[in-house]
mmCIF file of C-alpha atoms and ligand atoms in Angstrom:
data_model
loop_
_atom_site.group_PDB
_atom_site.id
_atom_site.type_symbol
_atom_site.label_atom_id
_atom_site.label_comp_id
_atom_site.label_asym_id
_atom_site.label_seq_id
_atom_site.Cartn_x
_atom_site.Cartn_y
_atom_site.Cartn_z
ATOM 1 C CA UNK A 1 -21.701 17.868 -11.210
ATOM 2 C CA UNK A 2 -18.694 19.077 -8.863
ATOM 3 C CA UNK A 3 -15.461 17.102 -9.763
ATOM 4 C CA UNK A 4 -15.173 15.653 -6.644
ATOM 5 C CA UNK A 5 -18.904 14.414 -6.434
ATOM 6 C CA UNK A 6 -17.839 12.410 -9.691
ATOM 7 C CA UNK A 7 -14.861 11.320 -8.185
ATOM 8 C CA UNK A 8 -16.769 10.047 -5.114
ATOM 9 C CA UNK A 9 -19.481 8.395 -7.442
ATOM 10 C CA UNK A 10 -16.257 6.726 -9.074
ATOM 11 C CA UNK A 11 -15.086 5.699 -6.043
ATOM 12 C CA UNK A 12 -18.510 3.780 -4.452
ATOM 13 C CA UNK A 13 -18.786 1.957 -8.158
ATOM 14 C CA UNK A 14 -15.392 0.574 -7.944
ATOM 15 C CA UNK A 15 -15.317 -0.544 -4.132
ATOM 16 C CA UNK A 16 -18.830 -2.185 -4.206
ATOM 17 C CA UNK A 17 -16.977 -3.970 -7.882
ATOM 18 C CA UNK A 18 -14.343 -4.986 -5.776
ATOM 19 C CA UNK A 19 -16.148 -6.091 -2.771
ATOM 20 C CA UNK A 20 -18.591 -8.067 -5.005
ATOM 21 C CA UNK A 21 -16.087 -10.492 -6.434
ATOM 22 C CA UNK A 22 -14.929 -11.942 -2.594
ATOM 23 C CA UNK A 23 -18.605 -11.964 -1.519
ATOM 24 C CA UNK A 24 -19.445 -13.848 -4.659
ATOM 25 C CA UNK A 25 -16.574 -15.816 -3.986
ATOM 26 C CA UNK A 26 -17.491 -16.637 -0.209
ATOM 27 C CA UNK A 27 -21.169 -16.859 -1.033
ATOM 28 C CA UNK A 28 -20.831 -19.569 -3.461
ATOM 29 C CA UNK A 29 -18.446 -22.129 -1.637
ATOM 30 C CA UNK A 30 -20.586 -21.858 1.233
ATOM 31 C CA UNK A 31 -23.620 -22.381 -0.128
ATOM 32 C CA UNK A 32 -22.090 -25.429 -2.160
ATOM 33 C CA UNK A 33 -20.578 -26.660 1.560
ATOM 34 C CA UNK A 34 -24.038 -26.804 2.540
ATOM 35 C CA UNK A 35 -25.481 -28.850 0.150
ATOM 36 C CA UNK A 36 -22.580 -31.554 -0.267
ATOM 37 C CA UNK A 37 -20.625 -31.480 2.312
ATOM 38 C CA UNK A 38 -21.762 -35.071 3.232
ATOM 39 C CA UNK A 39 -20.536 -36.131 -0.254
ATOM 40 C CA UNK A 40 -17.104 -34.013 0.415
ATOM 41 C CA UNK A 41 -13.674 -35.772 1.801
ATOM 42 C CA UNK A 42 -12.024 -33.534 4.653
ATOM 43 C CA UNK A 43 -9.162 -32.633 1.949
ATOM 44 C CA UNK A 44 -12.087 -30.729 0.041
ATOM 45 C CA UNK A 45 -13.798 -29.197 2.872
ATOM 46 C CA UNK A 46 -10.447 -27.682 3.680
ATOM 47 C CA UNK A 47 -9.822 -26.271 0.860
ATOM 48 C CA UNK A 48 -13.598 -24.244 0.503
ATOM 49 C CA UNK A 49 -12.376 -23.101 3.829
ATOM 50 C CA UNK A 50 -9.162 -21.836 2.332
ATOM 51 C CA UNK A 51 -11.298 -20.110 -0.061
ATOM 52 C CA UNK A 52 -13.701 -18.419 2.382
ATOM 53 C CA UNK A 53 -11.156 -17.495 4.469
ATOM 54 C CA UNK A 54 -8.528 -15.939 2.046
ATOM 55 C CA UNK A 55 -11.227 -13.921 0.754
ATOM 56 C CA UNK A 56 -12.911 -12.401 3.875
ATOM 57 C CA UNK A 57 -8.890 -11.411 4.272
ATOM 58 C CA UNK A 58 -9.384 -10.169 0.975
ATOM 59 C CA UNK A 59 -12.109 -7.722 1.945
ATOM 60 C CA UNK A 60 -10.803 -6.981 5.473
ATOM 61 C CA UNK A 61 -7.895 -5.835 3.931
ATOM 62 C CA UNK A 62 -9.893 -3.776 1.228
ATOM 63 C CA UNK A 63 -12.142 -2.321 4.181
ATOM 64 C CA UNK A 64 -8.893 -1.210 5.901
ATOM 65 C CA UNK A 65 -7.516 0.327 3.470
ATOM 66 C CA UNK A 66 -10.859 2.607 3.000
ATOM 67 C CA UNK A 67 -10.781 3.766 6.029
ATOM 68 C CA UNK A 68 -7.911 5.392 6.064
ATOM 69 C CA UNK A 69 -8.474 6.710 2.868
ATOM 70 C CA UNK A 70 -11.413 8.315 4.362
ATOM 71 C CA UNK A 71 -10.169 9.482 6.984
ATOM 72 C CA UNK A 72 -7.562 11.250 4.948
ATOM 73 C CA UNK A 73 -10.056 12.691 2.387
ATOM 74 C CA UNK A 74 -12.033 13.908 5.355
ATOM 75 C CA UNK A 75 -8.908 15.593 6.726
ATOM 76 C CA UNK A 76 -8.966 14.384 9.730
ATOM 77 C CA UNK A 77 -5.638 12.273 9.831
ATOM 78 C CA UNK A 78 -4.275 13.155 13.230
ATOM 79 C CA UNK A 79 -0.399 13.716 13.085
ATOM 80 C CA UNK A 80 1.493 13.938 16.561
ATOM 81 C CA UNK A 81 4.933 14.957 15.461
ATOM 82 C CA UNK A 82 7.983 13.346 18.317
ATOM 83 C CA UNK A 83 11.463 13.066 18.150
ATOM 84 C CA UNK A 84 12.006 9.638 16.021
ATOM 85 C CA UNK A 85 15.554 8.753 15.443
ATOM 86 C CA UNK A 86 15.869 7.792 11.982
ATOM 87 C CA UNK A 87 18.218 4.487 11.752
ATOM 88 C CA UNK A 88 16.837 2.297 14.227
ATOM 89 C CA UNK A 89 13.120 3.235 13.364
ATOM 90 C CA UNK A 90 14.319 2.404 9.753
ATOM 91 C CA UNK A 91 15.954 -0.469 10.979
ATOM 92 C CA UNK A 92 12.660 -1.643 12.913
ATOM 93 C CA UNK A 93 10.758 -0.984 9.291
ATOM 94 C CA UNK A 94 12.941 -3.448 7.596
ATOM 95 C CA UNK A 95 12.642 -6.342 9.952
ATOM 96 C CA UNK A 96 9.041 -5.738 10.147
ATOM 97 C CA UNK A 97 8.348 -6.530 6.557
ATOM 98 C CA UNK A 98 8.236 -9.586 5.241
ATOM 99 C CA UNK A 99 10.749 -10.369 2.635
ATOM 100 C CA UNK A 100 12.146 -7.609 4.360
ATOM 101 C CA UNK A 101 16.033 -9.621 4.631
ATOM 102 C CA UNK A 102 15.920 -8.470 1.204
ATOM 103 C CA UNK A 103 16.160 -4.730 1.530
ATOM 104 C CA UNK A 104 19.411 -2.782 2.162
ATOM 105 C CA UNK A 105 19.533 0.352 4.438
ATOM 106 C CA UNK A 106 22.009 3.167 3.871
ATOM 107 C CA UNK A 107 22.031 6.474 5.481
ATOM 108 C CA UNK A 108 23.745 9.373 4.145
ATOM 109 C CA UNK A 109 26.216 11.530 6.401
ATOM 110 C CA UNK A 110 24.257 14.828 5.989
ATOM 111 C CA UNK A 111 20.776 12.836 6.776
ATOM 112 C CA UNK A 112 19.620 14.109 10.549
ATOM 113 C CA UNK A 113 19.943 11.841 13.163
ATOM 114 C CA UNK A 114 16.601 12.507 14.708
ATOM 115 C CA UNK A 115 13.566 14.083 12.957
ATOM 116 C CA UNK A 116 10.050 15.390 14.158
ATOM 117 C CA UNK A 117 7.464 13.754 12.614
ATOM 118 C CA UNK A 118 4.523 10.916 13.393
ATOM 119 C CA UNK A 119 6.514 8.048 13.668
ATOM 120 C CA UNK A 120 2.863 6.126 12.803
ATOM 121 C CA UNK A 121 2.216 7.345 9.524
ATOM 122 C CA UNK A 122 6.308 7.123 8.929
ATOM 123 C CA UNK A 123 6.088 3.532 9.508
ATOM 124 C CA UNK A 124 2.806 3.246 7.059
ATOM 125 C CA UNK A 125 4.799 5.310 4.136
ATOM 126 C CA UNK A 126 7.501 3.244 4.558
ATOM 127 C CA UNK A 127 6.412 -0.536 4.659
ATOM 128 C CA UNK A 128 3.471 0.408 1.963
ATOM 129 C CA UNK A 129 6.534 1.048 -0.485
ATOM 130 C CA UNK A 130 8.898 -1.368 0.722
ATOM 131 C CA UNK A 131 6.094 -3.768 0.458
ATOM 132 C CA UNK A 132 5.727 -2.954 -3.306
ATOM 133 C CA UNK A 133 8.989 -3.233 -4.129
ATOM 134 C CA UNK A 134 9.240 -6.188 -2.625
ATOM 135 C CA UNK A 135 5.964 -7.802 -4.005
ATOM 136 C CA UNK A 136 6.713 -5.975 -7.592
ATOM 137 C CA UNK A 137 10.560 -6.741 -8.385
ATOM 138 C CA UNK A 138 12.045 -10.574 -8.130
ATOM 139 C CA UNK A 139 12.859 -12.207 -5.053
ATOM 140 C CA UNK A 140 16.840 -12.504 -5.646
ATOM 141 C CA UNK A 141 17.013 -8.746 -6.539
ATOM 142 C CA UNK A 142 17.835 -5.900 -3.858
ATOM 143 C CA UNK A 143 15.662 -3.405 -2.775
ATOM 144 C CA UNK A 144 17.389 -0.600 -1.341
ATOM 145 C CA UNK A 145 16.018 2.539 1.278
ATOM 146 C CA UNK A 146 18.519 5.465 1.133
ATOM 147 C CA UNK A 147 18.218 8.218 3.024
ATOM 148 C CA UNK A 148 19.428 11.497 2.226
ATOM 149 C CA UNK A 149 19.110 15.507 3.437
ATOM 150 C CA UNK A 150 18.288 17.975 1.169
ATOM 151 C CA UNK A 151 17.611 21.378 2.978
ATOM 152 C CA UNK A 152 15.741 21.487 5.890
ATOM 153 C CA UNK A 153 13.908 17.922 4.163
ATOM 154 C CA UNK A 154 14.553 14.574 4.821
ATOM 155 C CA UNK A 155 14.823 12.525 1.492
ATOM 156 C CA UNK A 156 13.553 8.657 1.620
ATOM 157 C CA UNK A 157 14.533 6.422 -1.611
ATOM 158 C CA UNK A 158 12.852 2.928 -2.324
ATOM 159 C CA UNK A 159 14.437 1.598 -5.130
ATOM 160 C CA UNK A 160 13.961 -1.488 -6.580
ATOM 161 C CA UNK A 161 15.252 -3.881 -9.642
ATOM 162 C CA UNK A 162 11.505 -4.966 -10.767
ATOM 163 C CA UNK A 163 10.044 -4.281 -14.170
ATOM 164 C CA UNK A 164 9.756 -0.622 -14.109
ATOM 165 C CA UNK A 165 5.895 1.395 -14.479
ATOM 166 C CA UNK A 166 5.275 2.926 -17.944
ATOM 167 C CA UNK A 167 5.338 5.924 -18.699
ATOM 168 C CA UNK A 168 1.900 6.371 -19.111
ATOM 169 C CA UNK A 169 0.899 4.933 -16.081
ATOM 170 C CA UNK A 170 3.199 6.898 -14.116
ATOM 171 C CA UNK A 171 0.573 9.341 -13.383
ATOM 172 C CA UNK A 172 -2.036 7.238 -12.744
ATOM 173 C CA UNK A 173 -0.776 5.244 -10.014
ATOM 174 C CA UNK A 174 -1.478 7.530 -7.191
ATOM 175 C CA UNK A 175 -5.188 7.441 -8.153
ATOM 176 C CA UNK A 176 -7.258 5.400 -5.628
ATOM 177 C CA UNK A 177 -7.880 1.629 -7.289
ATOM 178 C CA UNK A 178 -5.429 2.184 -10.172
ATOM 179 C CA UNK A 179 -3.414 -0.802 -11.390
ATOM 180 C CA UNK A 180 -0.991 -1.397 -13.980
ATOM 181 C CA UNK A 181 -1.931 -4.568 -16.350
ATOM 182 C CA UNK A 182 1.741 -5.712 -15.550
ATOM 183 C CA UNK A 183 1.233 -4.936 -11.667
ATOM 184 C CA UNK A 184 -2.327 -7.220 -11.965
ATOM 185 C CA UNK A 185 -0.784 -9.668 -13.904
ATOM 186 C CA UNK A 186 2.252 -9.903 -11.197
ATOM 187 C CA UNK A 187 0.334 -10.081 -7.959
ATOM 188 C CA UNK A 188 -3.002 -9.248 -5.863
ATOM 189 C CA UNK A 189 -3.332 -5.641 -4.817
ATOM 190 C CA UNK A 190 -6.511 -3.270 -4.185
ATOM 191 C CA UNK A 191 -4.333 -0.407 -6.047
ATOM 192 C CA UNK A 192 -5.093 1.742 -2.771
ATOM 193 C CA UNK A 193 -2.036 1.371 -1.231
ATOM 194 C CA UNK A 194 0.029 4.593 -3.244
ATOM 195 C CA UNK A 195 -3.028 6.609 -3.201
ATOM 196 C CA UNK A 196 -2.862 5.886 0.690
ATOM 197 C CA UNK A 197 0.927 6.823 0.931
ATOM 198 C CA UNK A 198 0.622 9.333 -0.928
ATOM 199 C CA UNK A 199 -1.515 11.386 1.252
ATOM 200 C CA UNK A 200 0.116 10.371 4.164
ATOM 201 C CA UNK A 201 3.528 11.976 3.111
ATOM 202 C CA UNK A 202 1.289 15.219 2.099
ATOM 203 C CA UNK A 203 -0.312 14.715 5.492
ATOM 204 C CA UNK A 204 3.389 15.036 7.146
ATOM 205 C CA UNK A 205 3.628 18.041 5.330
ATOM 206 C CA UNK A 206 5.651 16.327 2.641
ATOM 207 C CA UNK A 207 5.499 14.527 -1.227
ATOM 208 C CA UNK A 208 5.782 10.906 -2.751
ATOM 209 C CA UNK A 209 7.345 11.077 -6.029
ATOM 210 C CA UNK A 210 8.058 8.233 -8.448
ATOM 211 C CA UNK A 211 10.654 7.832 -11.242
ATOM 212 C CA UNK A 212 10.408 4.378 -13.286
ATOM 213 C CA UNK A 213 12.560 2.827 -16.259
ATOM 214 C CA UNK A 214 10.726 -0.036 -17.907
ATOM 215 C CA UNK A 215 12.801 -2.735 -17.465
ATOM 216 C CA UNK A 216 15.292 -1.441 -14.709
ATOM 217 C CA UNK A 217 12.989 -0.848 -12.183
ATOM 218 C CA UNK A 218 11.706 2.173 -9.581
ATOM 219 C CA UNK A 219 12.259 4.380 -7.191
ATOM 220 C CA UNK A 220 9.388 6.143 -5.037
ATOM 221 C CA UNK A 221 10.898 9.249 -3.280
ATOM 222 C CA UNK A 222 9.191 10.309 -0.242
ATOM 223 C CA UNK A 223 10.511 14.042 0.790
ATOM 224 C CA UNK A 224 9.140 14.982 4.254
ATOM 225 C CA UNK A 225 10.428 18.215 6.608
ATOM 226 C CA UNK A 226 12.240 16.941 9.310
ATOM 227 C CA UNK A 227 10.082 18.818 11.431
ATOM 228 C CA UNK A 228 6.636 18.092 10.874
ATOM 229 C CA UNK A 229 3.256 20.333 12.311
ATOM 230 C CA UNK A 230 1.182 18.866 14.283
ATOM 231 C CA UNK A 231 -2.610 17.949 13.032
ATOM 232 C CA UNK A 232 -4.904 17.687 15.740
ATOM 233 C CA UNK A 233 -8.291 15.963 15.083
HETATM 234 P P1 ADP B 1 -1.533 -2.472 -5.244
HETATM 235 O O1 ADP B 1 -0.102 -2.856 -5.013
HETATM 236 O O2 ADP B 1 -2.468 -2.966 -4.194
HETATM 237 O O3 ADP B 1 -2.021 -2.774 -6.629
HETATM 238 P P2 ADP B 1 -0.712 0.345 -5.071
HETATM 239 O O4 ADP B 1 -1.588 1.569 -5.018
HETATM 240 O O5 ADP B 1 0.288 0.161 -3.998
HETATM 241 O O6 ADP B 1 -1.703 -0.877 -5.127
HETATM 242 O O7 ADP B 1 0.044 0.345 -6.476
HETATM 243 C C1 ADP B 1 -0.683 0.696 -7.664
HETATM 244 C C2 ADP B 1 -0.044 0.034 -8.868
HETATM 245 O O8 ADP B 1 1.225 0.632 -9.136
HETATM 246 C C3 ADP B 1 0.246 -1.453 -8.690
HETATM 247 O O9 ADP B 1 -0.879 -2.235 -9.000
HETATM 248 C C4 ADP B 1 1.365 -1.675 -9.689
HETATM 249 O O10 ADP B 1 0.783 -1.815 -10.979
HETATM 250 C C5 ADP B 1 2.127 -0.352 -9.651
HETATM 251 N N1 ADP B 1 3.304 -0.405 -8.758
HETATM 252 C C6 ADP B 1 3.384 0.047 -7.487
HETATM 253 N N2 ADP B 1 4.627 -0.119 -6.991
HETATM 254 C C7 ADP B 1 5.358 -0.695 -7.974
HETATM 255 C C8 ADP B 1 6.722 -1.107 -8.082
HETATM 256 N N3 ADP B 1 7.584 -0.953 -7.069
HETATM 257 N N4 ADP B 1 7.119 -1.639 -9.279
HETATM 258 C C9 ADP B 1 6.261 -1.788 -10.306
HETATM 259 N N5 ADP B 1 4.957 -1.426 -10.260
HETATM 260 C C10 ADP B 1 4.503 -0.876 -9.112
#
């Protein structure tokens, strides 16, 4: 069988896994809300409906994030390259994100002030791996975006103080679903979110790199040209 039929077979096991735990979930408390909810205080009934309703966000956010990683596989991510100019659209990135007071901006001299590129999938490169430094490292440690020139490419830094990726992970992070056993101990993820950004940047006509000390931390490098083609659909 073709590699990428296996891949795809891969792929259908491990979403319907994934999306069988929250149905489980969401099956279960409802069916036990229908057969004692008489016996139930208010206190309890709100907190099935915690339940249910954290995990239908569970699997919304799991059915979002297939899309667009079907959409990319399918190559038909639209890019619309415009002018963006790069601090405040950085700047707007940073207060977007939650946690976000956290993260400090610096913008090398020789960095363009304006770039061509989509300034949608920018903005999804960049919060995907602010969020993960954010949600990876501890809260009272920095997480800083540099931005640098290098050629006719812009260079975007994440960097963060968390506990670093092993080595042998390294690679494997970028595959769709993939999770570190520190990274699932730490906090909930669908491990789509890299695989995601990753095309993106190659979408933009760019790279996402990572380089990762256990025990220092990370830094995902995201090297676009600041003049992206367009992709039409
Ligand atoms: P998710 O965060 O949903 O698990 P990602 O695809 O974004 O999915 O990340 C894949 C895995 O890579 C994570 O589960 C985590 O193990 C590891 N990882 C990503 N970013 C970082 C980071 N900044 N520091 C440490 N580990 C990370």
């Amino acid at each position: 069988m073709a590699e990428q039929q296996l891949r795809d077979l891969d792929l259908v096991a491990v979403t319907s896994h994934e999306m069988r735990t929250p149905l489980a979930a969401i099956r279960g408390f409802v069916d036990t809300l229908r057969r004692r909810r008489h016996s139930m205080d208010d206190e309890q009934v709100g907190e099935f409906l915690e339940v249910i309703a954290s995990q239908a966000d569970r699997l919304t956010r799991l059915v979002d994030d297939l899309l667009v990683l079907a959409g990319l596989e399918a190559g038909g991510i639209v890019v619309i390259p415009e002018p963006v100019l790069l601090v405040p659209f950085l700047e707007t990135a940073v207060r977007d994100e939650p946690g976000g007071d956290r993260v400090g901006l610096s913008v090398s001299a020789e960095a363009p002030a304006t770039i061509q590129t989509d300034p949608l999938r920018l903005h999804q490169i960049v919060a995907n791996l602010l969020a993960n430094a954010l949600k990876y490292s501890p809260r009272d440690q920095p997480v800083s975006l540099l931005v640098t020139a290098e050629g006719n490419d812009v260079v975007v830094d994440v960097a963060d103080r968390g506990p670093g990726i092993p080595a042998d992970d390294l690679p494997r992070i970028f595959e769709p679903y993939y999770r570190t056993a520190g990274g699932r101990a730490a906090a909930e993820g669908t491990g789509l979110g890299l695989s995601i950004t990753r095309r993106l940047a190659e979408a933009l006509g760019g790279h996402l790199t990572v380089s990762s000390v256990v025990g220092e931390g990370s830094v995902f490098r995201v090297r676009l040209p600041a003049r992206a083609r367009a992709r039409p659909s």
